[in-house]
PDB file of C-alpha atoms in Angstrom:
ATOM      1  CA  MET A 853      19.362 -30.418  59.982  1.00 52.00           C
ATOM      2  CA  LYS A 854      21.249 -27.141  60.131  1.00 50.00           C
ATOM      3  CA  ASN A 855      24.336 -28.939  61.448  1.00 51.00           C
ATOM      4  CA  LYS A 856      24.242 -31.395  58.556  1.00 53.00           C
ATOM      5  CA  LEU A 857      23.941 -28.596  56.032  1.00 47.00           C
ATOM      6  CA  ALA A 858      26.814 -26.750  57.699  1.00 50.00           C
ATOM      7  CA  PHE A 859      28.893 -29.940  57.658  1.00 47.00           C
ATOM      8  CA  TYR A 860      28.313 -30.566  53.954  1.00 50.00           C
ATOM      9  CA  TYR A 861      28.892 -26.905  53.176  1.00 47.00           C
ATOM     10  CA  LYS A 862      32.284 -26.963  54.928  1.00 55.00           C
ATOM     11  CA  LYS A 863      33.306 -30.011  52.911  1.00 56.00           C
ATOM     12  CA  LEU A 864      32.741 -28.112  49.651  1.00 50.00           C
ATOM     13  CA  SER A 865      35.649 -26.518  47.897  1.00 54.00           C
ATOM     14  CA  LEU A 866      35.867 -22.753  47.485  1.00 52.00           C
ATOM     15  CA  ILE A 867      34.777 -22.965  43.870  1.00 56.00           C
ATOM     16  CA  GLN A 868      31.788 -25.104  44.815  1.00 55.00           C
ATOM     17  CA  ARG A 869      30.836 -22.696  47.586  1.00 54.00           C
ATOM     18  CA  LEU A 870      30.996 -19.774  45.186  1.00 56.00           C
ATOM     19  CA  SER A 871      28.972 -21.645  42.577  1.00 63.00           C
ATOM     20  CA  ILE A 872      25.990 -22.174  44.918  1.00 61.00           C
ATOM     21  CA  PRO A 873      24.778 -18.549  44.904  1.00 65.00           C
ATOM     22  CA  LEU A 874      25.527 -18.376  41.196  1.00 65.00           C
ATOM     23  CA  LEU A 875      23.360 -21.427  40.550  1.00 71.00           C
ATOM     24  CA  MET A 876      20.594 -20.023  42.721  1.00 70.00           C
ATOM     25  CA  ALA A 877      20.827 -16.694  40.919  1.00 67.00           C
ATOM     26  CA  SER A 878      20.742 -18.512  37.576  1.00 71.00           C
ATOM     27  CA  LEU A 879      17.620 -20.411  38.579  1.00 76.00           C
ATOM     28  CA  PHE A 880      16.015 -17.204  39.807  1.00 73.00           C
ATOM     29  CA  GLY A 881      17.070 -15.456  36.594  1.00 73.00           C
ATOM     30  CA  PHE A 882      15.633 -18.270  34.474  1.00 79.00           C
ATOM     31  CA  LEU A 883      12.250 -18.045  36.186  1.00 81.00           C
ATOM     32  CA  LEU A 884      12.302 -14.276  35.980  1.00 79.00           C
ATOM     33  CA  THR A 885      13.170 -14.471  32.261  1.00 81.00           C
ATOM     34  CA  ILE A 886      10.115 -16.656  31.653  1.00 85.00           C
ATOM     35  CA  VAL A 887       7.936 -14.074  33.385  1.00 83.00           C
ATOM     36  CA  ILE A 888       9.483 -11.222  31.383  1.00 83.00           C
ATOM     37  CA  VAL A 889       9.076 -13.057  28.057  1.00 86.00           C
ATOM     38  CA  LYS A 890       5.441 -13.802  28.885  1.00 89.00           C
ATOM     39  CA  GLN A 891       4.813 -10.152  29.757  1.00 88.00           C
ATOM     40  CA  VAL A 892       6.473  -8.962  26.548  1.00 89.00           C
ATOM     41  CA  HIS A 893       4.321 -11.398  24.553  1.00 91.00           C
ATOM     42  CA  LEU A 894       1.162 -10.062  26.218  1.00 91.00           C
ATOM     43  CA  ILE A 895       2.267  -6.491  25.510  1.00 91.00           C
ATOM     44  CA  GLN A 896       2.787  -7.346  21.839  1.00 93.00           C
ATOM     45  CA  ASN A 897      -0.645  -9.009  21.580  1.00 93.00           C
ATOM     46  CA  ASN A 898      -2.430  -6.095  23.245  1.00 92.00           C
ATOM     47  CA  THR A 899      -0.549  -3.554  21.141  1.00 93.00           C
ATOM     48  CA  ALA A 900      -1.473  -5.444  17.961  1.00 93.00           C
ATOM     49  CA  PHE A 901      -5.139  -5.601  19.017  1.00 93.00           C
ATOM     50  CA  LEU A 902      -5.098  -1.894  19.784  1.00 93.00           C
ATOM     51  CA  LYS A 903      -3.442  -0.998  16.480  1.00 93.00           C
ATOM     52  CA  ASP A 904      -5.178  -3.474  14.150  1.00 93.00           C
ATOM     53  CA  GLU A 905      -8.712  -3.587  15.556  1.00 94.00           C
ATOM     54  CA  LEU A 906      -9.649  -0.997  18.164  1.00 95.00           C
ATOM     55  CA  ILE A 907      -8.178   2.102  16.500  1.00 95.00           C
ATOM     56  CA  PRO A 908      -9.585   1.241  13.014  1.00 95.00           C
ATOM     57  CA  ALA A 909     -12.976   0.586  14.632  1.00 95.00           C
ATOM     58  CA  PHE A 910     -12.799   3.938  16.415  1.00 95.00           C
ATOM     59  CA  GLU A 911     -11.959   5.675  13.120  1.00 96.00           C
ATOM     60  CA  LYS A 912     -14.952   4.031  11.449  1.00 96.00           C
ATOM     61  CA  SER A 913     -17.208   4.966  14.342  1.00 96.00           C
ATOM     62  CA  THR A 914     -16.038   8.578  14.287  1.00 96.00           C
ATOM     63  CA  ASN A 915     -16.434   8.677  10.515  1.00 97.00           C
ATOM     64  CA  ASN A 916     -20.007   7.424  10.854  1.00 97.00           C
ATOM     65  CA  MET A 917     -20.957  10.531  12.816  1.00 96.00           C
ATOM     66  CA  THR A 918     -19.413  12.749  10.150  1.00 97.00           C
ATOM     67  CA  LEU A 919     -21.216  10.843   7.401  1.00 97.00           C
ATOM     68  CA  LEU A 920     -24.507  11.087   9.303  1.00 97.00           C
ATOM     69  CA  LYS A 921     -24.122  14.853   9.443  1.00 96.00           C
ATOM     70  CA  ASN A 922     -23.328  14.923   5.706  1.00 97.00           C
ATOM     71  CA  ILE A 923     -26.506  12.959   4.933  1.00 97.00           C
ATOM     72  CA  SER A 924     -28.628  15.358   6.955  1.00 95.00           C
ATOM     73  CA  GLU A 925     -27.055  18.395   5.277  1.00 95.00           C
ATOM     74  CA  LYS A 926     -27.472  16.953   1.768  1.00 95.00           C
ATOM     75  CA  LEU A 927     -31.109  16.048   2.380  1.00 95.00           C
ATOM     76  CA  THR A 928     -31.788  19.508   3.782  1.00 93.00           C
ATOM     77  CA  PHE A 929     -30.122  21.177   0.802  1.00 94.00           C
ATOM     78  CA  ALA A 930     -31.943  18.909  -1.652  1.00 93.00           C
ATOM     79  CA  THR A 931     -35.250  19.808   0.024  1.00 91.00           C
ATOM     80  CA  LEU A 932     -34.566  23.532  -0.040  1.00 90.00           C
ATOM     81  CA  THR A 933     -33.473  23.509  -3.694  1.00 91.00           C
ATOM     82  CA  ALA A 934     -36.092  20.942  -4.750  1.00 89.00           C
ATOM     83  CA  GLU A 935     -33.449  18.686  -6.299  1.00 91.00           C
ATOM     84  CA  GLU A 936     -34.605  15.059  -6.302  1.00 92.00           C
ATOM     85  CA  GLU A 937     -31.405  13.854  -7.938  1.00 93.00           C
ATOM     86  CA  MET A 938     -29.386  14.996  -4.940  1.00 94.00           C
ATOM     87  CA  VAL A 939     -31.393  12.638  -2.746  1.00 94.00           C
ATOM     88  CA  PHE A 940     -30.690   9.668  -5.007  1.00 94.00           C
ATOM     89  CA  GLU A 941     -26.992  10.556  -5.245  1.00 95.00           C
ATOM     90  CA  ILE A 942     -26.426  10.139  -1.498  1.00 96.00           C
ATOM     91  CA  THR A 943     -24.057   7.195  -0.882  1.00 96.00           C
ATOM     92  CA  GLU A 944     -22.858   7.873   2.660  1.00 97.00           C
ATOM     93  CA  ASN A 945     -25.514   5.513   4.020  1.00 97.00           C
ATOM     94  CA  LYS A 946     -23.802   2.545   2.353  1.00 97.00           C
ATOM     95  CA  ILE A 947     -20.488   3.418   3.984  1.00 97.00           C
ATOM     96  CA  ILE A 948     -22.132   3.743   7.404  1.00 97.00           C
ATOM     97  CA  GLU A 949     -23.901   0.406   7.022  1.00 97.00           C
ATOM     98  CA  LYS A 950     -20.668  -1.291   5.939  1.00 96.00           C
ATOM     99  CA  ASN A 951     -18.786   0.170   8.893  1.00 96.00           C
ATOM    100  CA  LEU A 952     -21.423  -1.049  11.339  1.00 96.00           C
ATOM    101  CA  LYS A 953     -21.557  -4.512   9.753  1.00 95.00           C
ATOM    102  CA  ASP A 954     -17.767  -4.778   9.990  1.00 94.00           C
ATOM    103  CA  MET A 955     -17.999  -4.005  13.710  1.00 94.00           C
ATOM    104  CA  MET A 956     -20.732  -6.613  14.132  1.00 92.00           C
ATOM    105  CA  LYS A 957     -18.661  -9.308  12.383  1.00 91.00           C
ATOM    106  CA  ASN A 958     -15.602  -8.612  14.522  1.00 90.00           C
ATOM    107  CA  GLN A 959     -16.378 -10.621  17.651  1.00 87.00           C
ATOM    108  CA  ASN A 960     -13.088  -9.555  19.236  1.00 88.00           C
ATOM    109  CA  LEU A 961     -14.466  -6.032  19.638  1.00 90.00           C
ATOM    110  CA  ASN A 962     -17.424  -7.316  21.666  1.00 88.00           C
ATOM    111  CA  LEU A 963     -19.475  -4.168  21.093  1.00 90.00           C
ATOM    112  CA  LYS A 964     -23.003  -4.076  22.470  1.00 88.00           C
ATOM    113  CA  ALA A 965     -26.209  -3.450  20.484  1.00 89.00           C
ATOM    114  CA  VAL A 966     -24.487  -2.615  17.169  1.00 92.00           C
ATOM    115  CA  LYS A 967     -27.158  -4.546  15.248  1.00 92.00           C
ATOM    116  CA  SER A 968     -29.969  -2.532  16.837  1.00 94.00           C
ATOM    117  CA  HIS A 969     -28.023   0.675  16.176  1.00 95.00           C
ATOM    118  CA  LEU A 970     -27.768  -0.323  12.523  1.00 95.00           C
ATOM    119  CA  ASN A 971     -31.551  -0.784  12.386  1.00 95.00           C
ATOM    120  CA  VAL A 972     -32.061   2.629  13.994  1.00 96.00           C
ATOM    121  CA  PHE A 973     -29.906   4.213  11.292  1.00 96.00           C
ATOM    122  CA  LYS A 974     -31.644   2.345   8.471  1.00 96.00           C
ATOM    123  CA  ASN A 975     -35.018   3.485   9.749  1.00 95.00           C
ATOM    124  CA  TYR A 976     -33.839   7.087   9.958  1.00 96.00           C
ATOM    125  CA  PHE A 977     -32.358   7.069   6.458  1.00 96.00           C
ATOM    126  CA  GLU A 978     -35.446   5.488   4.917  1.00 94.00           C
ATOM    127  CA  VAL A 979     -37.786   7.973   6.604  1.00 94.00           C
ATOM    128  CA  ALA A 980     -35.485  10.920   5.888  1.00 95.00           C
ATOM    129  CA  THR A 981     -35.163  10.202   2.165  1.00 94.00           C
ATOM    130  CA  GLU A 982     -38.899   9.583   1.787  1.00 92.00           C
ATOM    131  CA  TYR A 983     -39.607  12.774   3.689  1.00 91.00           C
ATOM    132  CA  ALA A 984     -37.229  14.787   1.494  1.00 92.00           C
ATOM    133  CA  LEU A 985     -38.691  13.412  -1.741  1.00 91.00           C
ATOM    134  CA  ASN A 986     -42.285  13.972  -0.631  1.00 89.00           C
ATOM    135  CA  VAL A 987     -41.535  17.511   0.526  1.00 89.00           C
ATOM    136  CA  ILE A 988     -39.886  18.277  -2.807  1.00 87.00           C
ATOM    137  CA  LYS A 989     -42.941  17.005  -4.670  1.00 85.00           C
ATOM    138  CA  SER A 990     -45.558  18.622  -2.434  1.00 81.00           C
ATOM    139  CA  SER A 991     -43.638  21.772  -1.410  1.00 68.00           C
ATOM    140  CA  SER A 992     -44.854  21.189   2.131  1.00 60.00           C
ATOM    141  CA  LEU A 993     -42.965  20.650   5.389  1.00 57.00           C
ATOM    142  CA  SER A 994     -44.997  17.486   5.990  1.00 54.00           C
ATOM    143  CA  ASP A 995     -44.697  14.468   3.690  1.00 49.00           C
ATOM    144  CA  GLY A 996     -48.397  13.710   3.815  1.00 48.00           C
ATOM    145  CA  ASN A 997     -47.940  10.561   5.913  1.00 53.00           C
ATOM    146  CA  GLY A 998     -47.736  12.296   9.277  1.00 57.00           C
ATOM    147  CA  VAL A 999     -43.949  12.669   9.321  1.00 66.00           C
ATOM    148  CA  SER A1000     -42.960  16.187  10.274  1.00 78.00           C
ATOM    149  CA  ALA A1001     -39.610  17.943  10.555  1.00 83.00           C
ATOM    150  CA  ASP A1002     -39.783  17.492  14.335  1.00 86.00           C
ATOM    151  CA  VAL A1003     -40.209  13.723  14.008  1.00 88.00           C
ATOM    152  CA  LEU A1004     -37.308  13.565  11.577  1.00 90.00           C
ATOM    153  CA  LEU A1005     -35.122  15.591  13.921  1.00 92.00           C
ATOM    154  CA  ARG A1006     -35.885  13.192  16.771  1.00 93.00           C
ATOM    155  CA  LYS A1007     -34.909  10.241  14.596  1.00 94.00           C
ATOM    156  CA  TYR A1008     -31.699  12.002  13.614  1.00 95.00           C
ATOM    157  CA  ASN A1009     -30.871  12.659  17.259  1.00 95.00           C
ATOM    158  CA  ASP A1010     -31.596   9.014  18.101  1.00 96.00           C
ATOM    159  CA  VAL A1011     -29.078   7.878  15.487  1.00 97.00           C
ATOM    160  CA  LYS A1012     -26.533  10.419  16.670  1.00 96.00           C
ATOM    161  CA  LYS A1013     -26.973   9.168  20.233  1.00 96.00           C
ATOM    162  CA  VAL A1014     -26.415   5.496  19.388  1.00 95.00           C
ATOM    163  CA  PHE A1015     -23.389   6.375  17.251  1.00 96.00           C
ATOM    164  CA  MET A1016     -21.937   8.240  20.220  1.00 96.00           C
ATOM    165  CA  GLU A1017     -22.612   5.182  22.382  1.00 95.00           C
ATOM    166  CA  ILE A1018     -20.526   3.056  20.019  1.00 95.00           C
ATOM    167  CA  ASN A1019     -17.759   5.654  20.138  1.00 94.00           C
ATOM    168  CA  THR A1020     -17.842   5.635  23.931  1.00 95.00           C
ATOM    169  CA  GLN A1021     -17.621   1.841  24.046  1.00 94.00           C
ATOM    170  CA  ILE A1022     -14.575   1.797  21.777  1.00 95.00           C
ATOM    171  CA  GLU A1023     -12.915   4.698  23.602  1.00 95.00           C
ATOM    172  CA  SER A1024     -13.342   2.809  26.865  1.00 95.00           C
ATOM    173  CA  LYS A1025     -11.754  -0.317  25.389  1.00 94.00           C
ATOM    174  CA  ILE A1026      -8.846   1.712  23.971  1.00 95.00           C
ATOM    175  CA  ALA A1027      -8.232   3.337  27.355  1.00 95.00           C
ATOM    176  CA  SER A1028      -8.397  -0.022  29.107  1.00 94.00           C
ATOM    177  CA  ARG A1029      -5.926  -1.656  26.716  1.00 93.00           C
ATOM    178  CA  THR A1030      -3.591   1.318  26.848  1.00 94.00           C
ATOM    179  CA  ASN A1031      -3.529   1.256  30.654  1.00 94.00           C
ATOM    180  CA  LEU A1032      -2.933  -2.498  30.618  1.00 93.00           C
ATOM    181  CA  ILE A1033       0.017  -2.090  28.243  1.00 92.00           C
ATOM    182  CA  LYS A1034       1.489   0.636  30.462  1.00 92.00           C
ATOM    183  CA  GLU A1035       1.139  -1.537  33.568  1.00 91.00           C
ATOM    184  CA  MET A1036       2.745  -4.559  31.921  1.00 90.00           C
ATOM    185  CA  SER A1037       5.566  -2.412  30.517  1.00 90.00           C
ATOM    186  CA  THR A1038       6.254  -1.082  34.012  1.00 88.00           C
ATOM    187  CA  GLU A1039       6.329  -4.634  35.347  1.00 86.00           C
ATOM    188  CA  VAL A1040       8.824  -5.681  32.661  1.00 86.00           C
ATOM    189  CA  VAL A1041      11.113  -2.808  33.648  1.00 85.00           C
ATOM    190  CA  TYR A1042      10.721  -3.719  37.317  1.00 84.00           C
ATOM    191  CA  TYR A1043      11.534  -7.401  36.719  1.00 81.00           C
ATOM    192  CA  THR A1044      14.523  -6.494  34.537  1.00 81.00           C
ATOM    193  CA  VAL A1045      15.934  -4.252  37.247  1.00 82.00           C
ATOM    194  CA  ILE A1046      15.556  -7.038  39.822  1.00 79.00           C
ATOM    195  CA  TYR A1047      17.248  -9.437  37.419  1.00 75.00           C
ATOM    196  CA  LEU A1048      20.240  -7.103  36.971  1.00 77.00           C
ATOM    197  CA  VAL A1049      20.513  -6.314  40.687  1.00 77.00           C
ATOM    198  CA  VAL A1050      20.533  -9.975  41.701  1.00 71.00           C
ATOM    199  CA  PHE A1051      23.215 -10.892  39.178  1.00 68.00           C
ATOM    200  CA  SER A1052      25.287  -7.842  40.112  1.00 70.00           C
ATOM    201  CA  ILE A1053      25.214  -8.878  43.766  1.00 68.00           C
ATOM    202  CA  VAL A1054      26.230 -12.441  42.928  1.00 60.00           C
ATOM    203  CA  LEU A1055      29.019 -11.444  40.554  1.00 61.00           C
ATOM    204  CA  PHE A1056      30.574  -8.615  42.536  1.00 61.00           C
ATOM    205  CA  PHE A1057      29.971  -9.590  46.135  1.00 56.00           C
TER     206      PHE A1057
END
């Protein structure tokens, strides 16, 4: 078999002999180009997902914790100053609920237990506003239905905990996507270098 190949190779002209490695390099380059294009496409998709979905979700999640703190502070101030109107003027709860519902609808995020976290928040806000209004009316630190400041604080901490869990989930996904993009970018550079080296060898040697 080797003798036959050597025989046919010797019968080739110089130009034909020189074209063989060039053709092989071209085929190799073609296959490598397909791999590079595919990698670039994956990088673009992951970057778009990171920019358009994960980062906005993280901003909403972080904002929820700030809004939760604002609600607590406003209810506390309304209770101390006996201002019922301040309780009714609170709107941060609607923003939090909208943010959580947006996360629930976005199946690409694949976040766990967001619906239950939303229910935990709703329960806290309902109890907290009722507590504040009843305290304002009765001038007592208990609302008359067995809800004390300690119970309310525990509910607040429960909401804060689940909000932090959402943040952690999204942070983990952002880190994972970022690392994946870095790895694929490194591979693209690596494949490009191989591509250039192979063609340089064929052309100059």
